[in-house]
């Protein structure tokens, strides 16, 4: 069963178009990362998915169910910030969540709170930024969900904490092959390490999904003999000429190589492109 399908979704706030999504179709069992510049609409998209706001037009379907009561317990949303719930302690929040979610895993919650070294009886508002993220993760993971949606879940978490949290996400996925994770981030290393699929959000419009491994294989820097009109070759995104050598950035290494060979252009060197450059180039391409 597909955890999420969006079709022709439009959302405007104060007459400004925030989201315009033709289609989003998420298969279960993998990690989808949403990347976009500030204000591109990631949080708004996640609010829509979590049912906190409704689209002006189009459909958002979770687990092929349109009635909220039927999908609500299968979706766990971790917001960017704790919000009003921070006036409670984790002990109080545990009690509230156990009432709200049938099958809430209190044993897992207790274990996570201990592993993350979080105080149970202090109000969450007194926690540091990283502690709040860990607390929200413990709550989100303890729900009986199949779709975990997290808005910048590692921002502000210390290095060892990040490793702990990522390990718990993997455990969450491994326990049930129907489980799926969606998260947003501005960190290239999180994308490189955790993503199966990458979605680019640009001014409210989605591009992708791209399989991360495929993107990494297809992008290449190529140093070739400088020749006129290299920028017109298929796959070539940018060119930079220094003396007799031109450096090309290709988003389709094989096709560009084939074209270069066809034009008898000597390829001097080919090098993989790092995730930071892949993300930057993709986000720049349609920046308006
Ligand atoms: N309640 C609101 N009222 C007015 N404008 C809003 C509201 N919520 C979001 N927006 C606008 O919607 C756009 C998208 O915001 P959103 O928070 O979804 O972006 P984002 O991609 O999550 O950004 P960031 O990476 O900075 O967290 C922005 O232009 C923002 O100003």
PDB file of N, CA and C in Angstrom, residues 32-102:
ATOM      1  N   UNK A  32      13.144   9.084   1.782  1.00  0.00           N
ATOM      2  CA  UNK A  32      13.002  10.167   0.807  1.00  0.00           C
ATOM      3  C   UNK A  32      13.430  11.468   1.476  1.00  0.00           C
ATOM      4  N   UNK A  33      14.367  12.159   0.847  1.00  0.00           N
ATOM      5  CA  UNK A  33      14.832  13.412   1.417  1.00  0.00           C
ATOM      6  C   UNK A  33      14.354  14.575   0.554  1.00  0.00           C
ATOM      7  N   UNK A  34      13.822  15.601   1.209  1.00  0.00           N
ATOM      8  CA  UNK A  34      13.323  16.790   0.515  1.00  0.00           C
ATOM      9  C   UNK A  34      14.306  17.931   0.737  1.00  0.00           C
ATOM     10  N   UNK A  35      14.813  18.442  -0.379  1.00  0.00           N
ATOM     11  CA  UNK A  35      15.818  19.496  -0.315  1.00  0.00           C
ATOM     12  C   UNK A  35      15.275  20.719  -1.049  1.00  0.00           C
ATOM     13  N   UNK A  36      15.482  21.887  -0.470  1.00  0.00           N
ATOM     14  CA  UNK A  36      15.018  23.113  -1.134  1.00  0.00           C
ATOM     15  C   UNK A  36      15.569  24.315  -0.416  1.00  0.00           C
ATOM     16  N   UNK A  37      15.667  25.428  -1.145  1.00  0.00           N
ATOM     17  CA  UNK A  37      16.164  26.653  -0.523  1.00  0.00           C
ATOM     18  C   UNK A  37      15.193  27.133   0.559  1.00  0.00           C
ATOM     19  N   UNK A  38      15.649  28.044   1.389  1.00  0.00           N
ATOM     20  CA  UNK A  38      14.771  28.618   2.422  1.00  0.00           C
ATOM     21  C   UNK A  38      13.516  29.187   1.771  1.00  0.00           C
ATOM     22  N   UNK A  39      12.380  28.849   2.338  1.00  0.00           N
ATOM     23  CA  UNK A  39      11.115  29.389   1.830  1.00  0.00           C
ATOM     24  C   UNK A  39      10.580  28.665   0.602  1.00  0.00           C
ATOM     25  N   UNK A  40      11.200  27.549   0.224  1.00  0.00           N
ATOM     26  CA  UNK A  40      10.745  26.843  -0.995  1.00  0.00           C
ATOM     27  C   UNK A  40       9.453  26.050  -0.753  1.00  0.00           C
ATOM     28  N   UNK A  41       9.092  25.838   0.506  1.00  0.00           N
ATOM     29  CA  UNK A  41       7.803  25.211   0.802  1.00  0.00           C
ATOM     30  C   UNK A  41       7.874  23.851   1.492  1.00  0.00           C
ATOM     31  N   UNK A  42       9.039  23.459   1.993  1.00  0.00           N
ATOM     32  CA  UNK A  42       9.188  22.126   2.605  1.00  0.00           C
ATOM     33  C   UNK A  42       8.273  21.948   3.818  1.00  0.00           C
ATOM     34  N   UNK A  43       8.333  22.926   4.739  1.00  0.00           N
ATOM     35  CA  UNK A  43       7.506  22.817   5.946  1.00  0.00           C
ATOM     36  C   UNK A  43       6.027  22.831   5.585  1.00  0.00           C
ATOM     37  N   UNK A  44       5.658  23.693   4.644  1.00  0.00           N
ATOM     38  CA  UNK A  44       4.251  23.760   4.226  1.00  0.00           C
ATOM     39  C   UNK A  44       3.825  22.417   3.636  1.00  0.00           C
ATOM     40  N   UNK A  45       4.694  21.818   2.825  1.00  0.00           N
ATOM     41  CA  UNK A  45       4.383  20.504   2.249  1.00  0.00           C
ATOM     42  C   UNK A  45       4.195  19.460   3.353  1.00  0.00           C
ATOM     43  N   UNK A  46       5.075  19.466   4.340  1.00  0.00           N
ATOM     44  CA  UNK A  46       4.967  18.497   5.425  1.00  0.00           C
ATOM     45  C   UNK A  46       3.708  18.730   6.265  1.00  0.00           C
ATOM     46  N   UNK A  47       3.345  20.008   6.460  1.00  0.00           N
ATOM     47  CA  UNK A  47       2.093  20.309   7.187  1.00  0.00           C
ATOM     48  C   UNK A  47       0.895  19.743   6.430  1.00  0.00           C
ATOM     49  N   UNK A  48       0.959  19.840   5.098  1.00  0.00           N
ATOM     50  CA  UNK A  48      -0.114  19.283   4.261  1.00  0.00           C
ATOM     51  C   UNK A  48      -0.184  17.763   4.407  1.00  0.00           C
ATOM     52  N   UNK A  49       0.991  17.149   4.343  1.00  0.00           N
ATOM     53  CA  UNK A  49       1.049  15.684   4.432  1.00  0.00           C
ATOM     54  C   UNK A  49       0.525  15.221   5.793  1.00  0.00           C
ATOM     55  N   UNK A  50       0.901  15.965   6.848  1.00  0.00           N
ATOM     56  CA  UNK A  50       0.482  15.583   8.204  1.00  0.00           C
ATOM     57  C   UNK A  50      -0.970  15.950   8.491  1.00  0.00           C
ATOM     58  N   UNK A  51      -1.614  16.642   7.558  1.00  0.00           N
ATOM     59  CA  UNK A  51      -3.032  16.977   7.738  1.00  0.00           C
ATOM     60  C   UNK A  51      -3.253  18.200   8.603  1.00  0.00           C
ATOM     61  N   UNK A  52      -2.196  18.980   8.856  1.00  0.00           N
ATOM     62  CA  UNK A  52      -2.349  20.174   9.692  1.00  0.00           C
ATOM     63  C   UNK A  52      -2.964  21.321   8.910  1.00  0.00           C
ATOM     64  N   UNK A  53      -2.743  21.320   7.588  1.00  0.00           N
ATOM     65  CA  UNK A  53      -3.416  22.281   6.705  1.00  0.00           C
ATOM     66  C   UNK A  53      -3.984  21.503   5.521  1.00  0.00           C
ATOM     67  N   UNK A  54      -4.900  22.119   4.827  1.00  0.00           N
ATOM     68  CA  UNK A  54      -5.520  21.437   3.675  1.00  0.00           C
ATOM     69  C   UNK A  54      -5.153  22.160   2.392  1.00  0.00           C
ATOM     70  N   UNK A  55      -5.090  21.407   1.282  1.00  0.00           N
ATOM     71  CA  UNK A  55      -4.794  22.080   0.011  1.00  0.00           C
ATOM     72  C   UNK A  55      -6.002  22.888  -0.456  1.00  0.00           C
ATOM     73  N   UNK A  56      -5.760  23.938  -1.235  1.00  0.00           N
ATOM     74  CA  UNK A  56      -6.875  24.685  -1.833  1.00  0.00           C
ATOM     75  C   UNK A  56      -7.489  23.854  -2.948  1.00  0.00           C
ATOM     76  N   UNK A  57      -6.637  23.059  -3.562  1.00  0.00           N
ATOM     77  CA  UNK A  57      -7.047  22.236  -4.695  1.00  0.00           C
ATOM     78  C   UNK A  57      -6.241  20.952  -4.656  1.00  0.00           C
ATOM     79  N   UNK A  58      -6.739  19.889  -5.265  1.00  0.00           N
ATOM     80  CA  UNK A  58      -5.976  18.655  -5.402  1.00  0.00           C
ATOM     81  C   UNK A  58      -6.190  17.691  -4.252  1.00  0.00           C
ATOM     82  N   UNK A  59      -5.512  16.533  -4.329  1.00  0.00           N
ATOM     83  CA  UNK A  59      -5.721  15.513  -3.298  1.00  0.00           C
ATOM     84  C   UNK A  59      -4.420  15.078  -2.645  1.00  0.00           C
ATOM     85  N   UNK A  60      -4.523  14.799  -1.341  1.00  0.00           N
ATOM     86  CA  UNK A  60      -3.415  14.247  -0.559  1.00  0.00           C
ATOM     87  C   UNK A  60      -3.943  12.957   0.039  1.00  0.00           C
ATOM     88  N   UNK A  61      -3.438  11.822  -0.420  1.00  0.00           N
ATOM     89  CA  UNK A  61      -3.964  10.542   0.051  1.00  0.00           C
ATOM     90  C   UNK A  61      -2.878   9.764   0.785  1.00  0.00           C
ATOM     91  N   UNK A  62      -3.164   9.403   2.038  1.00  0.00           N
ATOM     92  CA  UNK A  62      -2.212   8.599   2.805  1.00  0.00           C
ATOM     93  C   UNK A  62      -2.783   7.194   2.929  1.00  0.00           C
ATOM     94  N   UNK A  63      -1.975   6.206   2.598  1.00  0.00           N
ATOM     95  CA  UNK A  63      -2.357   4.785   2.724  1.00  0.00           C
ATOM     96  C   UNK A  63      -3.706   4.497   2.044  1.00  0.00           C
ATOM     97  N   UNK A  64      -3.931   5.144   0.920  1.00  0.00           N
ATOM     98  CA  UNK A  64      -5.169   4.978   0.125  1.00  0.00           C
ATOM     99  C   UNK A  64      -6.434   5.287   0.917  1.00  0.00           C
ATOM    100  N   UNK A  65      -6.266   6.059   2.004  1.00  0.00           N
ATOM    101  CA  UNK A  65      -7.427   6.403   2.833  1.00  0.00           C
ATOM    102  C   UNK A  65      -7.679   7.901   2.734  1.00  0.00           C
ATOM    103  N   UNK A  66      -8.927   8.284   2.598  1.00  0.00           N
ATOM    104  CA  UNK A  66      -9.199   9.714   2.570  1.00  0.00           C
ATOM    105  C   UNK A  66      -9.743  10.212   3.911  1.00  0.00           C
ATOM    106  N   UNK A  67     -10.206   9.280   4.748  1.00  0.00           N
ATOM    107  CA  UNK A  67     -10.758   9.698   6.051  1.00  0.00           C
ATOM    108  C   UNK A  67      -9.630   9.737   7.090  1.00  0.00           C
ATOM    109  N   UNK A  68      -9.476  10.897   7.728  1.00  0.00           N
ATOM    110  CA  UNK A  68      -8.347  11.135   8.636  1.00  0.00           C
ATOM    111  C   UNK A  68      -8.215  10.068   9.739  1.00  0.00           C
ATOM    112  N   UNK A  69      -9.334   9.644  10.295  1.00  0.00           N
ATOM    113  CA  UNK A  69      -9.305   8.654  11.389  1.00  0.00           C
ATOM    114  C   UNK A  69      -8.631   7.352  10.943  1.00  0.00           C
ATOM    115  N   UNK A  70      -8.694   7.066   9.641  1.00  0.00           N
ATOM    116  CA  UNK A  70      -8.145   5.798   9.145  1.00  0.00           C
ATOM    117  C   UNK A  70      -6.633   5.850   8.899  1.00  0.00           C
ATOM    118  N   UNK A  71      -6.103   7.054   8.603  1.00  0.00           N
ATOM    119  CA  UNK A  71      -4.658   7.110   8.337  1.00  0.00           C
ATOM    120  C   UNK A  71      -3.865   7.749   9.474  1.00  0.00           C
ATOM    121  N   UNK A  72      -4.532   8.503  10.340  1.00  0.00           N
ATOM    122  CA  UNK A  72      -3.840   9.327  11.337  1.00  0.00           C
ATOM    123  C   UNK A  72      -2.826   8.519  12.173  1.00  0.00           C
ATOM    124  N   UNK A  73      -3.229   7.327  12.615  1.00  0.00           N
ATOM    125  CA  UNK A  73      -2.349   6.548  13.495  1.00  0.00           C
ATOM    126  C   UNK A  73      -1.168   5.930  12.730  1.00  0.00           C
ATOM    127  N   UNK A  74      -1.238   5.965  11.383  1.00  0.00           N
ATOM    128  CA  UNK A  74      -0.137   5.365  10.609  1.00  0.00           C
ATOM    129  C   UNK A  74       0.927   6.392  10.228  1.00  0.00           C
ATOM    130  N   UNK A  75       0.653   7.657  10.516  1.00  0.00           N
ATOM    131  CA  UNK A  75       1.590   8.716  10.139  1.00  0.00           C
ATOM    132  C   UNK A  75       2.101   9.418  11.391  1.00  0.00           C
ATOM    133  N   UNK A  76       3.425   9.494  11.497  1.00  0.00           N
ATOM    134  CA  UNK A  76       4.004  10.202  12.631  1.00  0.00           C
ATOM    135  C   UNK A  76       4.777  11.400  12.111  1.00  0.00           C
ATOM    136  N   UNK A  77       4.403  12.585  12.577  1.00  0.00           N
ATOM    137  CA  UNK A  77       5.044  13.812  12.098  1.00  0.00           C
ATOM    138  C   UNK A  77       5.879  14.441  13.193  1.00  0.00           C
ATOM    139  N   UNK A  78       7.115  14.726  12.853  1.00  0.00           N
ATOM    140  CA  UNK A  78       7.988  15.426  13.791  1.00  0.00           C
ATOM    141  C   UNK A  78       8.257  16.818  13.248  1.00  0.00           C
ATOM    142  N   UNK A  79       7.680  17.849  13.896  1.00  0.00           N
ATOM    143  CA  UNK A  79       7.853  19.213  13.378  1.00  0.00           C
ATOM    144  C   UNK A  79       9.265  19.742  13.610  1.00  0.00           C
ATOM    145  N   UNK A  80       9.539  20.902  13.005  1.00  0.00           N
ATOM    146  CA  UNK A  80      10.864  21.515  13.164  1.00  0.00           C
ATOM    147  C   UNK A  80      11.079  21.971  14.609  1.00  0.00           C
ATOM    148  N   UNK A  81       9.996  22.453  15.223  1.00  0.00           N
ATOM    149  CA  UNK A  81      10.081  22.917  16.615  1.00  0.00           C
ATOM    150  C   UNK A  81       8.973  22.289  17.457  1.00  0.00           C
ATOM    151  N   UNK A  82       9.211  22.194  18.761  1.00  0.00           N
ATOM    152  CA  UNK A  82       8.251  21.490  19.628  1.00  0.00           C
ATOM    153  C   UNK A  82       6.910  22.219  19.708  1.00  0.00           C
ATOM    154  N   UNK A  83       6.955  23.562  19.764  1.00  0.00           N
ATOM    155  CA  UNK A  83       5.702  24.326  19.838  1.00  0.00           C
ATOM    156  C   UNK A  83       5.087  24.277  21.220  1.00  0.00           C
ATOM    157  N   UNK A  84       3.768  24.404  21.321  1.00  0.00           N
ATOM    158  CA  UNK A  84       3.100  24.494  22.639  1.00  0.00           C
ATOM    159  C   UNK A  84       3.316  23.266  23.527  1.00  0.00           C
ATOM    160  N   UNK A  85       3.640  22.122  22.913  1.00  0.00           N
ATOM    161  CA  UNK A  85       3.847  20.910  23.725  1.00  0.00           C
ATOM    162  C   UNK A  85       5.053  21.032  24.645  1.00  0.00           C
ATOM    163  N   UNK A  86       5.908  22.058  24.403  1.00  0.00           N
ATOM    164  CA  UNK A  86       7.119  22.187  25.215  1.00  0.00           C
ATOM    165  C   UNK A  86       6.798  22.609  26.658  1.00  0.00           C
ATOM    166  N   UNK A  87       5.528  22.985  26.919  1.00  0.00           N
ATOM    167  CA  UNK A  87       5.151  23.322  28.299  1.00  0.00           C
ATOM    168  C   UNK A  87       4.957  22.069  29.147  1.00  0.00           C
ATOM    169  N   UNK A  88       4.960  20.913  28.474  1.00  0.00           N
ATOM    170  CA  UNK A  88       4.840  19.641  29.203  1.00  0.00           C
ATOM    171  C   UNK A  88       6.219  19.018  29.402  1.00  0.00           C
ATOM    172  N   UNK A  89       6.284  18.088  30.373  1.00  0.00           N
ATOM    173  CA  UNK A  89       7.501  17.278  30.534  1.00  0.00           C
ATOM    174  C   UNK A  89       7.347  16.026  29.666  1.00  0.00           C
ATOM    175  N   UNK A  90       8.439  15.288  29.465  1.00  0.00           N
ATOM    176  CA  UNK A  90       8.347  14.044  28.667  1.00  0.00           C
ATOM    177  C   UNK A  90       7.449  13.010  29.343  1.00  0.00           C
ATOM    178  N   UNK A  91       7.454  13.036  30.661  1.00  0.00           N
ATOM    179  CA  UNK A  91       6.588  12.102  31.398  1.00  0.00           C
ATOM    180  C   UNK A  91       5.114  12.395  31.075  1.00  0.00           C
ATOM    181  N   UNK A  92       4.789  13.703  31.056  1.00  0.00           N
ATOM    182  CA  UNK A  92       3.405  14.101  30.744  1.00  0.00           C
ATOM    183  C   UNK A  92       3.071  13.820  29.271  1.00  0.00           C
ATOM    184  N   UNK A  93       4.036  14.094  28.401  1.00  0.00           N
ATOM    185  CA  UNK A  93       3.787  13.871  26.973  1.00  0.00           C
ATOM    186  C   UNK A  93       3.595  12.383  26.685  1.00  0.00           C
ATOM    187  N   UNK A  94       4.369  11.566  27.394  1.00  0.00           N
ATOM    188  CA  UNK A  94       4.217  10.110  27.238  1.00  0.00           C
ATOM    189  C   UNK A  94       2.780   9.708  27.559  1.00  0.00           C
ATOM    190  N   UNK A  95       2.252  10.238  28.658  1.00  0.00           N
ATOM    191  CA  UNK A  95       0.888   9.894  29.072  1.00  0.00           C
ATOM    192  C   UNK A  95      -0.126  10.345  28.010  1.00  0.00           C
ATOM    193  N   UNK A  96       0.079  11.565  27.497  1.00  0.00           N
ATOM    194  CA  UNK A  96      -0.836  12.097  26.474  1.00  0.00           C
ATOM    195  C   UNK A  96      -0.791  11.255  25.195  1.00  0.00           C
ATOM    196  N   UNK A  97       0.440  10.893  24.778  1.00  0.00           N
ATOM    197  CA  UNK A  97       0.583  10.132  23.526  1.00  0.00           C
ATOM    198  C   UNK A  97       0.020   8.720  23.666  1.00  0.00           C
ATOM    199  N   UNK A  98       0.144   8.160  24.865  1.00  0.00           N
ATOM    200  CA  UNK A  98      -0.393   6.807  25.077  1.00  0.00           C
ATOM    201  C   UNK A  98      -1.916   6.807  24.953  1.00  0.00           C
ATOM    202  N   UNK A  99      -2.516   7.934  25.323  1.00  0.00           N
ATOM    203  CA  UNK A  99      -3.978   8.054  25.169  1.00  0.00           C
ATOM    204  C   UNK A  99      -4.320   8.264  23.694  1.00  0.00           C
ATOM    205  N   UNK A 100      -3.512   9.089  23.034  1.00  0.00           N
ATOM    206  CA  UNK A 100      -3.821   9.456  21.640  1.00  0.00           C
ATOM    207  C   UNK A 100      -3.587   8.315  20.659  1.00  0.00           C
ATOM    208  N   UNK A 101      -2.561   7.497  20.904  1.00  0.00           N
ATOM    209  CA  UNK A 101      -2.196   6.454  19.937  1.00  0.00           C
ATOM    210  C   UNK A 101      -2.319   5.065  20.549  1.00  0.00           C
ATOM    211  N   UNK A 102      -3.218   4.290  19.981  1.00  0.00           N
ATOM    212  CA  UNK A 102      -3.335   2.882  20.400  1.00  0.00           C
ATOM    213  C   UNK A 102      -2.085   2.158  19.893  1.00  0.00           C
TER     214      UNK A 102
END
